[in-house]
């Protein structure tokens, strides 16, 4: 699976932590769109990079991280075809895949601690979309 990932200055530490975890997994390739430092940047620009990679088929899924996760999720969900889920726990991470077919996971680097975020990511990556009635519902979002 190819994962596009990006963050703003509110998500740098958490992104670096998650990169270490994900790069240790053989089945995962990462496309990192930055940022790698703490310069102040505009989260919509980084949301766009990951959304484009997913929509263009360059990546299978995306991960976005800002301080709260709110700005990244708002920006990402402006793109038709993107279903970005801001998750704070494993339950919503699992359901965002099974019921919503979320193609982008959003995390808040100033909200969610690294070990919890790691667990959220693993659950999110491991779970598949269930289709059926859920397919009808997500199709209604992008008619
Ligand atoms: C940056 O200070 C902060 O506003 C951003 O990371 C994010 O939380 C916005 O929603």
Short mmCIF file of N, CA and C and ligand atoms in Angstrom, two decimals:
data_model
loop_
_atom_site.label_atom_id
_atom_site.label_comp_id
_atom_site.label_asym_id
_atom_site.label_seq_id
_atom_site.Cartn_x
_atom_site.Cartn_y
_atom_site.Cartn_z
N UNK A 1 0.84 -1.20 0.00
CA UNK A 1 0.00 0.00 0.00
C UNK A 1 0.88 1.25 0.00
N UNK A 2 0.51 2.19 -0.85
CA UNK A 2 1.26 3.46 -0.90
C UNK A 2 0.47 4.51 -0.13
N UNK A 3 1.14 5.14 0.82
CA UNK A 3 0.48 6.14 1.67
C UNK A 3 1.14 7.50 1.46
N UNK A 4 0.34 8.48 1.08
CA UNK A 4 0.82 9.86 1.01
C UNK A 4 0.58 10.51 2.37
N UNK A 5 1.58 11.24 2.85
CA UNK A 5 1.48 11.83 4.18
C UNK A 5 1.98 13.26 4.15
N UNK A 6 1.36 14.13 4.92
CA UNK A 6 1.82 15.52 5.03
C UNK A 6 1.30 16.11 6.32
N UNK A 7 1.92 17.19 6.73
CA UNK A 7 1.57 17.86 7.98
C UNK A 7 1.92 19.33 7.89
N UNK A 8 1.35 20.10 8.82
CA UNK A 8 1.83 21.47 9.01
C UNK A 8 2.68 21.48 10.27
N UNK A 9 3.00 22.69 10.74
CA UNK A 9 3.90 22.80 11.90
C UNK A 9 3.29 22.26 13.19
N UNK A 10 1.97 22.07 13.21
CA UNK A 10 1.34 21.48 14.39
C UNK A 10 1.42 19.96 14.40
N UNK A 11 1.96 19.39 13.33
CA UNK A 11 1.98 17.93 13.25
C UNK A 11 3.35 17.33 12.99
N UNK A 12 4.38 18.15 13.08
CA UNK A 12 5.71 17.67 12.70
C UNK A 12 6.18 16.50 13.57
N UNK A 13 6.09 16.65 14.89
CA UNK A 13 6.61 15.57 15.77
C UNK A 13 5.85 14.27 15.54
N UNK A 14 4.54 14.38 15.49
CA UNK A 14 3.74 13.15 15.32
C UNK A 14 4.03 12.52 13.97
N UNK A 15 4.17 13.33 12.92
CA UNK A 15 4.48 12.76 11.60
C UNK A 15 5.82 12.01 11.65
N UNK A 16 6.83 12.62 12.27
CA UNK A 16 8.14 11.96 12.33
C UNK A 16 8.05 10.63 13.07
N UNK A 17 7.29 10.62 14.14
CA UNK A 17 7.09 9.37 14.91
C UNK A 17 6.43 8.31 14.02
N UNK A 18 5.36 8.71 13.34
CA UNK A 18 4.63 7.75 12.51
C UNK A 18 5.46 7.27 11.33
N UNK A 19 6.30 8.14 10.79
CA UNK A 19 7.16 7.72 9.68
C UNK A 19 8.08 6.59 10.11
N UNK A 20 8.62 6.69 11.32
CA UNK A 20 9.50 5.63 11.82
C UNK A 20 8.75 4.31 11.91
N UNK A 21 7.53 4.38 12.41
CA UNK A 21 6.71 3.17 12.55
C UNK A 21 6.39 2.60 11.17
N UNK A 22 5.91 3.45 10.27
CA UNK A 22 5.43 2.97 8.97
C UNK A 22 6.57 2.50 8.08
N UNK A 23 7.70 3.15 8.18
CA UNK A 23 8.84 2.74 7.33
C UNK A 23 9.40 1.39 7.74
N UNK A 24 9.03 0.91 8.91
CA UNK A 24 9.45 -0.43 9.34
C UNK A 24 8.51 -1.52 8.86
N UNK A 25 7.50 -1.16 8.11
CA UNK A 25 6.53 -2.16 7.65
C UNK A 25 6.71 -2.42 6.16
N UNK A 26 7.02 -3.68 5.82
CA UNK A 26 7.38 -4.04 4.44
C UNK A 26 6.29 -3.74 3.43
N UNK A 27 5.05 -3.90 3.82
CA UNK A 27 3.94 -3.77 2.86
C UNK A 27 3.57 -2.32 2.59
N UNK A 28 4.30 -1.38 3.21
CA UNK A 28 3.91 0.02 3.09
C UNK A 28 5.02 0.84 2.45
N UNK A 29 4.60 1.64 1.47
CA UNK A 29 5.51 2.65 0.89
C UNK A 29 4.94 4.02 1.25
N UNK A 30 5.86 4.96 1.51
CA UNK A 30 5.43 6.29 1.94
C UNK A 30 5.85 7.33 0.90
N UNK A 31 4.92 8.24 0.60
CA UNK A 31 5.29 9.45 -0.13
C UNK A 31 5.09 10.60 0.86
N UNK A 32 6.20 11.21 1.26
CA UNK A 32 6.15 12.26 2.28
C UNK A 32 6.19 13.64 1.61
N UNK A 33 5.09 14.38 1.73
CA UNK A 33 5.00 15.70 1.12
C UNK A 33 5.42 16.82 2.08
N UNK A 34 6.04 16.46 3.22
CA UNK A 34 6.51 17.47 4.16
C UNK A 34 5.44 17.82 5.18
N UNK A 35 5.74 18.74 6.09
CA UNK A 35 7.01 19.40 6.26
C UNK A 35 7.85 18.62 7.27
N UNK A 36 9.16 18.85 7.23
CA UNK A 36 10.03 18.12 8.14
C UNK A 36 10.55 18.96 9.28
N UNK A 37 10.12 20.23 9.33
CA UNK A 37 10.61 21.11 10.40
C UNK A 37 9.42 21.87 11.00
N UNK A 38 9.71 22.98 11.67
CA UNK A 38 8.64 23.68 12.38
C UNK A 38 8.30 25.04 11.76
N UNK A 39 8.70 25.24 10.51
CA UNK A 39 8.33 26.49 9.84
C UNK A 39 6.81 26.59 9.78
N UNK A 40 6.32 27.81 9.91
CA UNK A 40 4.87 27.99 9.87
C UNK A 40 4.40 27.93 8.43
N UNK A 41 3.50 26.97 8.15
CA UNK A 41 3.00 26.79 6.78
C UNK A 41 1.47 26.75 6.81
N UNK A 42 0.87 26.80 5.64
CA UNK A 42 -0.59 26.84 5.52
C UNK A 42 -1.12 25.43 5.24
N UNK A 43 -1.89 24.90 6.19
CA UNK A 43 -2.33 23.50 6.06
C UNK A 43 -3.12 23.19 4.78
N UNK A 44 -3.92 24.14 4.20
CA UNK A 44 -4.64 23.74 2.98
C UNK A 44 -3.72 23.31 1.84
N UNK A 45 -2.55 23.92 1.79
CA UNK A 45 -1.60 23.57 0.73
C UNK A 45 -1.13 22.12 0.87
N UNK A 46 -0.94 21.68 2.10
CA UNK A 46 -0.45 20.32 2.33
C UNK A 46 -1.59 19.29 2.22
N UNK A 47 -2.77 19.72 2.61
CA UNK A 47 -3.94 18.86 2.40
C UNK A 47 -4.11 18.60 0.90
N UNK A 48 -3.95 19.66 0.10
CA UNK A 48 -4.12 19.52 -1.35
C UNK A 48 -3.12 18.53 -1.93
N UNK A 49 -1.88 18.56 -1.50
CA UNK A 49 -0.86 17.65 -2.04
C UNK A 49 -1.26 16.20 -1.82
N UNK A 50 -1.72 15.89 -0.63
CA UNK A 50 -2.09 14.50 -0.31
C UNK A 50 -3.38 14.12 -1.03
N UNK A 51 -4.34 15.03 -1.07
CA UNK A 51 -5.60 14.74 -1.78
C UNK A 51 -5.33 14.47 -3.25
N UNK A 52 -4.50 15.27 -3.86
CA UNK A 52 -4.19 15.09 -5.28
C UNK A 52 -3.53 13.73 -5.50
N UNK A 53 -2.60 13.36 -4.63
CA UNK A 53 -1.90 12.08 -4.78
C UNK A 53 -2.89 10.92 -4.70
N UNK A 54 -3.86 11.01 -3.80
CA UNK A 54 -4.86 9.94 -3.68
C UNK A 54 -5.80 9.95 -4.88
N UNK A 55 -6.28 11.12 -5.25
CA UNK A 55 -7.22 11.20 -6.37
C UNK A 55 -6.58 10.82 -7.70
N UNK A 56 -5.30 11.10 -7.85
CA UNK A 56 -4.59 10.77 -9.09
C UNK A 56 -4.09 9.32 -9.13
N UNK A 57 -4.27 8.60 -8.02
CA UNK A 57 -3.84 7.21 -7.99
C UNK A 57 -2.36 7.03 -7.70
N UNK A 58 -1.70 8.11 -7.35
CA UNK A 58 -0.27 8.01 -6.99
C UNK A 58 -0.13 7.30 -5.64
N UNK A 59 -1.13 7.47 -4.79
CA UNK A 59 -1.16 6.82 -3.47
C UNK A 59 -2.51 6.15 -3.29
N UNK A 60 -2.52 5.07 -2.50
CA UNK A 60 -3.78 4.39 -2.21
C UNK A 60 -4.58 5.12 -1.14
N UNK A 61 -3.85 5.65 -0.15
CA UNK A 61 -4.52 6.37 0.94
C UNK A 61 -3.59 7.48 1.43
N UNK A 62 -4.17 8.35 2.27
CA UNK A 62 -3.39 9.47 2.78
C UNK A 62 -3.53 9.65 4.28
N UNK A 63 -2.53 10.29 4.86
CA UNK A 63 -2.57 10.69 6.27
C UNK A 63 -2.20 12.16 6.34
N UNK A 64 -3.02 12.95 7.04
CA UNK A 64 -2.76 14.38 7.22
C UNK A 64 -2.74 14.70 8.71
N UNK A 65 -1.82 15.56 9.10
CA UNK A 65 -1.69 15.92 10.51
C UNK A 65 -1.50 17.43 10.63
N UNK A 66 -2.37 18.07 11.41
CA UNK A 66 -2.13 19.46 11.81
C UNK A 66 -2.28 19.51 13.33
N UNK A 67 -2.38 20.67 13.90
CA UNK A 67 -2.41 20.76 15.36
C UNK A 67 -3.63 20.07 15.95
N UNK A 68 -4.80 20.45 15.47
CA UNK A 68 -6.04 19.85 15.97
C UNK A 68 -6.58 18.76 15.07
N UNK A 69 -6.15 18.75 13.83
CA UNK A 69 -6.75 17.87 12.82
C UNK A 69 -7.94 18.52 12.12
N UNK A 70 -8.42 19.61 12.67
CA UNK A 70 -9.62 20.24 12.12
C UNK A 70 -9.37 20.89 10.77
N UNK A 71 -8.34 21.71 10.70
CA UNK A 71 -8.07 22.41 9.45
C UNK A 71 -7.79 21.45 8.31
N UNK A 72 -6.99 20.43 8.58
CA UNK A 72 -6.67 19.44 7.54
C UNK A 72 -7.92 18.70 7.09
N UNK A 73 -8.79 18.35 8.03
CA UNK A 73 -9.98 17.60 7.62
C UNK A 73 -10.94 18.49 6.84
N UNK A 74 -11.08 19.74 7.26
CA UNK A 74 -11.94 20.67 6.50
C UNK A 74 -11.41 20.86 5.09
N UNK A 75 -10.11 21.08 4.98
CA UNK A 75 -9.51 21.32 3.66
C UNK A 75 -9.62 20.08 2.78
N UNK A 76 -9.33 18.91 3.32
CA UNK A 76 -9.33 17.69 2.51
C UNK A 76 -10.74 17.35 2.02
N UNK A 77 -11.73 17.57 2.87
CA UNK A 77 -13.09 17.18 2.49
C UNK A 77 -13.73 18.13 1.48
N UNK A 78 -13.02 19.17 1.07
CA UNK A 78 -13.48 20.02 -0.04
C UNK A 78 -13.27 19.34 -1.39
N UNK A 79 -12.43 18.30 -1.42
CA UNK A 79 -12.09 17.65 -2.69
C UNK A 79 -13.08 16.51 -2.96
N UNK A 80 -13.86 16.60 -4.03
CA UNK A 80 -14.77 15.49 -4.37
C UNK A 80 -13.97 14.19 -4.49
N UNK A 81 -14.50 13.15 -3.89
CA UNK A 81 -13.81 11.85 -3.93
C UNK A 81 -12.96 11.59 -2.71
N UNK A 82 -12.70 12.64 -1.96
CA UNK A 82 -11.95 12.47 -0.71
C UNK A 82 -12.92 12.30 0.44
N UNK A 83 -12.66 11.29 1.27
CA UNK A 83 -13.41 11.08 2.50
C UNK A 83 -12.38 11.04 3.62
N UNK A 84 -12.19 12.21 4.23
CA UNK A 84 -11.16 12.35 5.26
C UNK A 84 -11.80 12.23 6.63
N UNK A 85 -11.24 11.36 7.46
CA UNK A 85 -11.79 11.09 8.79
C UNK A 85 -10.82 11.56 9.87
N UNK A 86 -11.28 12.49 10.69
CA UNK A 86 -10.49 12.94 11.85
C UNK A 86 -10.79 11.97 12.99
N UNK A 87 -9.79 11.24 13.40
CA UNK A 87 -9.99 10.18 14.41
C UNK A 87 -9.17 10.43 15.66
N UNK A 88 -9.82 10.17 16.80
CA UNK A 88 -9.15 10.32 18.09
C UNK A 88 -9.06 9.00 18.84
N UNK A 89 -9.61 7.96 18.26
CA UNK A 89 -9.60 6.66 18.94
C UNK A 89 -9.70 5.54 17.91
N UNK A 90 -9.45 4.33 18.37
CA UNK A 90 -9.42 3.18 17.47
C UNK A 90 -10.82 2.82 16.94
N UNK A 91 -11.85 3.07 17.76
CA UNK A 91 -13.21 2.73 17.33
C UNK A 91 -13.60 3.53 16.09
N UNK A 92 -13.40 4.85 16.15
CA UNK A 92 -13.78 5.66 14.99
C UNK A 92 -12.86 5.37 13.80
N UNK A 93 -11.61 5.04 14.09
CA UNK A 93 -10.69 4.70 12.99
C UNK A 93 -11.19 3.45 12.25
N UNK A 94 -11.62 2.45 13.02
CA UNK A 94 -12.12 1.21 12.39
C UNK A 94 -13.40 1.49 11.61
N UNK A 95 -14.32 2.20 12.22
CA UNK A 95 -15.60 2.47 11.53
C UNK A 95 -15.41 3.40 10.33
N UNK A 96 -14.42 4.27 10.38
CA UNK A 96 -14.18 5.16 9.24
C UNK A 96 -13.76 4.38 8.00
N UNK A 97 -13.18 3.22 8.24
CA UNK A 97 -12.83 2.34 7.11
C UNK A 97 -14.01 1.44 6.74
N UNK A 98 -14.57 0.78 7.73
CA UNK A 98 -15.61 -0.23 7.45
C UNK A 98 -16.88 0.40 6.87
N UNK A 99 -17.27 1.55 7.37
CA UNK A 99 -18.54 2.14 6.96
C UNK A 99 -18.39 3.32 6.00
N UNK A 100 -17.31 4.09 6.14
CA UNK A 100 -17.17 5.33 5.36
C UNK A 100 -16.12 5.23 4.26
N UNK A 101 -15.40 4.13 4.22
CA UNK A 101 -14.31 3.96 3.24
C UNK A 101 -13.41 5.19 3.22
N UNK A 102 -13.06 5.67 4.39
CA UNK A 102 -12.20 6.86 4.48
C UNK A 102 -10.90 6.62 3.73
N UNK A 103 -10.59 7.51 2.82
CA UNK A 103 -9.32 7.34 2.09
C UNK A 103 -8.22 8.25 2.63
N UNK A 104 -8.58 9.09 3.60
CA UNK A 104 -7.57 9.89 4.29
C UNK A 104 -7.86 9.85 5.79
N UNK A 105 -6.83 9.58 6.56
CA UNK A 105 -6.90 9.64 8.02
C UNK A 105 -6.30 10.97 8.46
N UNK A 106 -7.02 11.68 9.33
CA UNK A 106 -6.51 12.95 9.85
C UNK A 106 -6.29 12.81 11.35
N UNK A 107 -5.16 13.34 11.79
CA UNK A 107 -4.80 13.28 13.21
C UNK A 107 -4.44 14.68 13.71
N UNK A 108 -4.67 14.91 14.98
CA UNK A 108 -4.28 16.17 15.62
C UNK A 108 -3.00 15.98 16.41
N UNK A 109 -1.94 16.59 15.94
CA UNK A 109 -0.64 16.41 16.58
C UNK A 109 -0.57 17.02 17.97
N UNK A 110 -1.47 17.98 18.27
CA UNK A 110 -1.47 18.60 19.59
C UNK A 110 -2.59 18.04 20.46
N UNK A 111 -3.25 17.02 19.94
CA UNK A 111 -4.41 16.46 20.64
C UNK A 111 -4.18 15.00 21.00
N UNK A 112 -3.59 14.26 20.08
CA UNK A 112 -3.46 12.81 20.23
C UNK A 112 -2.00 12.43 20.45
N UNK A 113 -1.75 11.71 21.53
CA UNK A 113 -0.39 11.27 21.83
C UNK A 113 0.11 10.24 20.84
N UNK A 114 1.43 10.15 20.72
CA UNK A 114 2.03 9.30 19.69
C UNK A 114 1.61 7.84 19.79
N UNK A 115 1.61 7.22 20.98
CA UNK A 115 1.22 5.79 21.02
C UNK A 115 -0.23 5.57 20.62
N UNK A 116 -1.11 6.48 21.01
CA UNK A 116 -2.52 6.36 20.61
C UNK A 116 -2.64 6.55 19.10
N UNK A 117 -1.94 7.55 18.57
CA UNK A 117 -1.97 7.79 17.13
C UNK A 117 -1.46 6.57 16.36
N UNK A 118 -0.43 5.94 16.88
CA UNK A 118 0.11 4.74 16.22
C UNK A 118 -0.94 3.64 16.18
N UNK A 119 -1.64 3.45 17.29
CA UNK A 119 -2.69 2.42 17.33
C UNK A 119 -3.82 2.77 16.36
N UNK A 120 -4.17 4.04 16.30
CA UNK A 120 -5.21 4.49 15.36
C UNK A 120 -4.79 4.18 13.92
N UNK A 121 -3.56 4.50 13.59
CA UNK A 121 -3.07 4.27 12.23
C UNK A 121 -3.10 2.78 11.90
N UNK A 122 -2.67 1.95 12.83
CA UNK A 122 -2.62 0.50 12.54
C UNK A 122 -4.02 -0.06 12.31
N UNK A 123 -4.96 0.37 13.13
CA UNK A 123 -6.35 -0.08 12.96
C UNK A 123 -6.90 0.42 11.63
N UNK A 124 -6.62 1.68 11.33
CA UNK A 124 -7.12 2.28 10.10
C UNK A 124 -6.58 1.57 8.86
N UNK A 125 -5.31 1.17 8.92
CA UNK A 125 -4.70 0.49 7.77
C UNK A 125 -5.19 -0.95 7.65
N UNK A 126 -5.52 -1.56 8.77
CA UNK A 126 -5.85 -3.00 8.76
C UNK A 126 -7.29 -3.28 8.36
N UNK A 127 -8.16 -2.27 8.44
CA UNK A 127 -9.57 -2.54 8.21
C UNK A 127 -10.01 -2.18 6.80
N UNK A 128 -10.93 -2.99 6.28
CA UNK A 128 -11.42 -2.83 4.91
C UNK A 128 -12.84 -2.28 4.91
N UNK A 129 -13.21 -1.69 3.79
CA UNK A 129 -14.57 -1.19 3.59
C UNK A 129 -15.52 -2.38 3.47
N UNK A 130 -16.68 -2.27 4.10
CA UNK A 130 -17.65 -3.38 4.08
C UNK A 130 -18.59 -3.33 2.88
N UNK A 131 -18.66 -2.21 2.17
CA UNK A 131 -19.52 -2.12 0.99
C UNK A 131 -20.99 -2.21 1.36
N UNK A 132 -21.80 -2.82 0.46
CA UNK A 132 -23.22 -3.00 0.72
C UNK A 132 -23.94 -1.67 0.90
N UNK A 133 -24.72 -1.56 1.96
CA UNK A 133 -25.49 -0.32 2.21
C UNK A 133 -24.57 0.88 2.39
N UNK A 134 -23.36 0.60 2.84
CA UNK A 134 -22.42 1.71 3.05
C UNK A 134 -21.93 2.28 1.72
N UNK A 135 -21.84 1.41 0.71
CA UNK A 135 -21.46 1.90 -0.63
C UNK A 135 -22.52 2.86 -1.16
N UNK A 136 -23.79 2.49 -0.98
CA UNK A 136 -24.86 3.39 -1.45
C UNK A 136 -24.74 4.76 -0.77
N UNK A 137 -24.45 4.75 0.51
CA UNK A 137 -24.41 6.01 1.25
C UNK A 137 -23.21 6.86 0.86
N UNK A 138 -22.04 6.24 0.72
CA UNK A 138 -20.89 7.08 0.33
C UNK A 138 -21.02 7.56 -1.11
N UNK A 139 -21.71 6.76 -1.96
CA UNK A 139 -21.93 7.20 -3.34
C UNK A 139 -22.78 8.47 -3.38
N UNK A 140 -23.64 8.64 -2.41
CA UNK A 140 -24.51 9.82 -2.36
C UNK A 140 -23.71 11.10 -2.08
N UNK A 141 -22.51 10.95 -1.56
CA UNK A 141 -21.69 12.13 -1.27
C UNK A 141 -20.99 12.67 -2.51
N UNK A 142 -20.75 11.77 -3.47
CA UNK A 142 -20.08 12.17 -4.72
C UNK A 142 -20.92 11.67 -5.90
N UNK A 143 -22.09 12.25 -6.12
CA UNK A 143 -22.99 11.73 -7.15
C UNK A 143 -22.42 11.92 -8.56
C1 LIG B 1 -1.56 25.92 13.38
O1 LIG B 1 -1.23 26.77 14.41
C2 LIG B 1 -2.92 25.31 13.59
O2 LIG B 1 -3.90 26.28 13.39
C3 LIG B 1 -3.11 24.14 12.66
O3 LIG B 1 -2.12 23.20 12.88
C4 LIG B 1 -4.41 23.39 12.78
O4 LIG B 1 -4.66 23.01 14.09
C5 LIG B 1 -5.57 24.02 12.14
O5 LIG B 1 -6.68 23.51 12.13
#
